[in-house]
Amino acid sequence: MRRREAISLGSPGVGLQLTRGEHAGRIVLPNYEVYHIGNNERANDNSVSYSDDGGETWSLTPPIEDDGPVASGDEAQLAELPDGGLIMTSRIFPEINGRLVSFSHDGGERWTKHRKATGLLTPACMSSILRYSWPGDESGSILLHTLPRTQDSRSNGTLMISRDEGESWQSVKVIVPGDFAYSCLARLPNGDIGCLYETDDYHKISFQRLNPELFLQ
């Protein structure tokens, strides 16, 4: 699956299976690759692996390009869009504040160029994105994101919301005022949100159940 001599890494977090559009049923996984560019320096890029036969065979997309003078993508996560497309948000390499965002409208095969996401203030850190509801649902279209919302420390864990398919993000609530590093979101059977996250200076993995009334007001 690899195109060149590189360390190919699956991003921490989760993959997903598409539920909409012509590629419904496709399994999609976010990747990042680390490769040597000379003088003991390295570079990263993002790609996506996908399977249309339940994981028997896999295809790998070309690297996602960058839009202008921004850094490359690193650890990434995905959420499905209403047309069966995808949004990717990615940690930035080298380590600068914010996240990159890219969109696909063909089930993850081709991607827009990476650009800085609007409203996602965070130091370099893996973060989680989740589709909570769809256009046409009573709550309307909602994407959620968790991240350490600071300039330079992995703390102040915050739940973010987007109602415009990831074009912009707003803060909902600080859910962990202290240490907050890698996280993973899931919608629970009763509609609550589960958030698994690193805390206590990486010595502990904790879980919070979040009531959707936080963002459905």
PDB file of C-alpha atoms in Angstrom, residues 4-91:
ATOM      1  CA  ARG A   4       7.666   5.150  -1.129  1.00  0.00           C
ATOM      2  CA  GLU A   5      10.135   4.428   1.633  1.00  0.00           C
ATOM      3  CA  ALA A   6       8.318   5.754   4.673  1.00  0.00           C
ATOM      4  CA  ILE A   7       6.986   4.832   8.071  1.00  0.00           C
ATOM      5  CA  SER A   8       3.265   4.387   7.493  1.00  0.00           C
ATOM      6  CA  LEU A   9       1.152   4.896  10.609  1.00  0.00           C
ATOM      7  CA  GLY A  10      -2.509   4.536  11.339  1.00  0.00           C
ATOM      8  CA  SER A  11      -3.731   7.525  13.305  1.00  0.00           C
ATOM      9  CA  PRO A  12      -4.748   6.980  16.938  1.00  0.00           C
ATOM     10  CA  GLY A  13      -8.489   7.061  17.422  1.00  0.00           C
ATOM     11  CA  VAL A  14     -10.963   5.251  15.164  1.00  0.00           C
ATOM     12  CA  GLY A  15     -11.824   4.556  11.552  1.00  0.00           C
ATOM     13  CA  LEU A  16     -15.375   4.483  10.267  1.00  0.00           C
ATOM     14  CA  GLN A  17     -17.745   2.793   7.828  1.00  0.00           C
ATOM     15  CA  LEU A  18     -19.687   5.057   5.484  1.00  0.00           C
ATOM     16  CA  THR A  19     -23.475   4.936   5.760  1.00  0.00           C
ATOM     17  CA  ARG A  20     -24.518   7.304   2.954  1.00  0.00           C
ATOM     18  CA  GLY A  21     -23.985   7.905  -0.750  1.00  0.00           C
ATOM     19  CA  GLU A  22     -22.731   5.578  -3.460  1.00  0.00           C
ATOM     20  CA  HIS A  23     -19.881   4.320  -1.267  1.00  0.00           C
ATOM     21  CA  ALA A  24     -22.052   3.291   1.698  1.00  0.00           C
ATOM     22  CA  GLY A  25     -20.418   0.323   3.415  1.00  0.00           C
ATOM     23  CA  ARG A  26     -16.880   1.471   2.636  1.00  0.00           C
ATOM     24  CA  ILE A  27     -14.401   1.184   5.530  1.00  0.00           C
ATOM     25  CA  VAL A  28     -12.174   4.262   5.805  1.00  0.00           C
ATOM     26  CA  LEU A  29      -9.050   4.726   7.941  1.00  0.00           C
ATOM     27  CA  PRO A  30      -6.966   7.907   8.370  1.00  0.00           C
ATOM     28  CA  ASN A  31      -3.184   7.571   7.985  1.00  0.00           C
ATOM     29  CA  TYR A  32      -0.086   9.627   8.315  1.00  0.00           C
ATOM     30  CA  GLU A  33       3.327   8.835   6.884  1.00  0.00           C
ATOM     31  CA  VAL A  34       6.739   9.954   8.069  1.00  0.00           C
ATOM     32  CA  TYR A  35       9.545  10.091   5.528  1.00  0.00           C
ATOM     33  CA  HIS A  36      13.121  11.325   5.295  1.00  0.00           C
ATOM     34  CA  ILE A  37      13.865  14.521   3.363  1.00  0.00           C
ATOM     35  CA  GLY A  38      17.617  14.803   4.028  1.00  0.00           C
ATOM     36  CA  ASN A  39      19.917  16.392   6.611  1.00  0.00           C
ATOM     37  CA  ASN A  40      18.350  14.273   9.369  1.00  0.00           C
ATOM     38  CA  GLU A  41      15.016  15.992   8.773  1.00  0.00           C
ATOM     39  CA  ARG A  42      11.633  14.411   8.244  1.00  0.00           C
ATOM     40  CA  ALA A  43       8.283  15.376   6.799  1.00  0.00           C
ATOM     41  CA  ASN A  44       4.753  14.072   7.230  1.00  0.00           C
ATOM     42  CA  ASP A  45       1.661  13.773   5.111  1.00  0.00           C
ATOM     43  CA  ASN A  46      -1.864  12.417   5.473  1.00  0.00           C
ATOM     44  CA  SER A  47      -3.621   9.853   3.341  1.00  0.00           C
ATOM     45  CA  VAL A  48      -6.604   7.530   3.648  1.00  0.00           C
ATOM     46  CA  SER A  49      -6.885   3.752   3.331  1.00  0.00           C
ATOM     47  CA  TYR A  50     -10.252   2.380   2.229  1.00  0.00           C
ATOM     48  CA  SER A  51     -11.842  -0.991   1.575  1.00  0.00           C
ATOM     49  CA  ASP A  52     -15.027  -1.846  -0.337  1.00  0.00           C
ATOM     50  CA  ASP A  53     -14.975  -5.575   0.425  1.00  0.00           C
ATOM     51  CA  GLY A  54     -15.125  -5.683   4.198  1.00  0.00           C
ATOM     52  CA  GLY A  55     -11.378  -5.310   4.670  1.00  0.00           C
ATOM     53  CA  GLU A  56     -10.228  -8.092   2.319  1.00  0.00           C
ATOM     54  CA  THR A  57      -8.373  -5.634   0.062  1.00  0.00           C
ATOM     55  CA  TRP A  58      -7.342  -2.012   0.557  1.00  0.00           C
ATOM     56  CA  SER A  59      -6.577   1.055  -1.558  1.00  0.00           C
ATOM     57  CA  LEU A  60      -4.398   3.988  -0.502  1.00  0.00           C
ATOM     58  CA  THR A  61      -5.048   7.561  -1.608  1.00  0.00           C
ATOM     59  CA  PRO A  62      -2.304   9.948  -2.758  1.00  0.00           C
ATOM     60  CA  PRO A  63      -0.973  12.314  -0.078  1.00  0.00           C
ATOM     61  CA  ILE A  64      -3.279  15.193   0.784  1.00  0.00           C
ATOM     62  CA  GLU A  65      -1.724  18.412  -0.488  1.00  0.00           C
ATOM     63  CA  ASP A  66      -1.253  21.570   1.550  1.00  0.00           C
ATOM     64  CA  ASP A  67      -2.902  24.851   0.575  1.00  0.00           C
ATOM     65  CA  GLY A  68      -0.097  27.395   0.687  1.00  0.00           C
ATOM     66  CA  PRO A  69       2.498  27.884   3.432  1.00  0.00           C
ATOM     67  CA  VAL A  70       1.025  25.647   6.117  1.00  0.00           C
ATOM     68  CA  ALA A  71       2.682  22.686   7.748  1.00  0.00           C
ATOM     69  CA  SER A  72       1.891  19.062   6.978  1.00  0.00           C
ATOM     70  CA  GLY A  73      -0.741  16.839   8.535  1.00  0.00           C
ATOM     71  CA  ASP A  74       0.020  14.359  11.307  1.00  0.00           C
ATOM     72  CA  GLU A  75      -2.384  12.312  13.471  1.00  0.00           C
ATOM     73  CA  ALA A  76      -5.852  12.659  11.926  1.00  0.00           C
ATOM     74  CA  GLN A  77      -9.479  11.696  12.457  1.00  0.00           C
ATOM     75  CA  LEU A  78     -12.515  11.493  10.165  1.00  0.00           C
ATOM     76  CA  ALA A  79     -16.267  12.094  10.246  1.00  0.00           C
ATOM     77  CA  GLU A  80     -18.878  11.410   7.573  1.00  0.00           C
ATOM     78  CA  LEU A  81     -20.621  14.213   5.667  1.00  0.00           C
ATOM     79  CA  PRO A  82     -24.278  14.152   4.539  1.00  0.00           C
ATOM     80  CA  ASP A  83     -23.389  13.281   0.921  1.00  0.00           C
ATOM     81  CA  GLY A  84     -21.301  10.272   1.963  1.00  0.00           C
ATOM     82  CA  GLY A  85     -18.145  12.359   1.848  1.00  0.00           C
ATOM     83  CA  LEU A  86     -15.722  12.960   4.691  1.00  0.00           C
ATOM     84  CA  ILE A  87     -14.099  15.656   6.771  1.00  0.00           C
ATOM     85  CA  MET A  88     -10.582  15.124   8.127  1.00  0.00           C
ATOM     86  CA  THR A  89      -9.012  17.199  10.865  1.00  0.00           C
ATOM     87  CA  SER A  90      -5.322  16.699  11.505  1.00  0.00           C
ATOM     88  CA  ARG A  91      -2.661  17.576  14.021  1.00  0.00           C
TER      89      ARG A  91
END
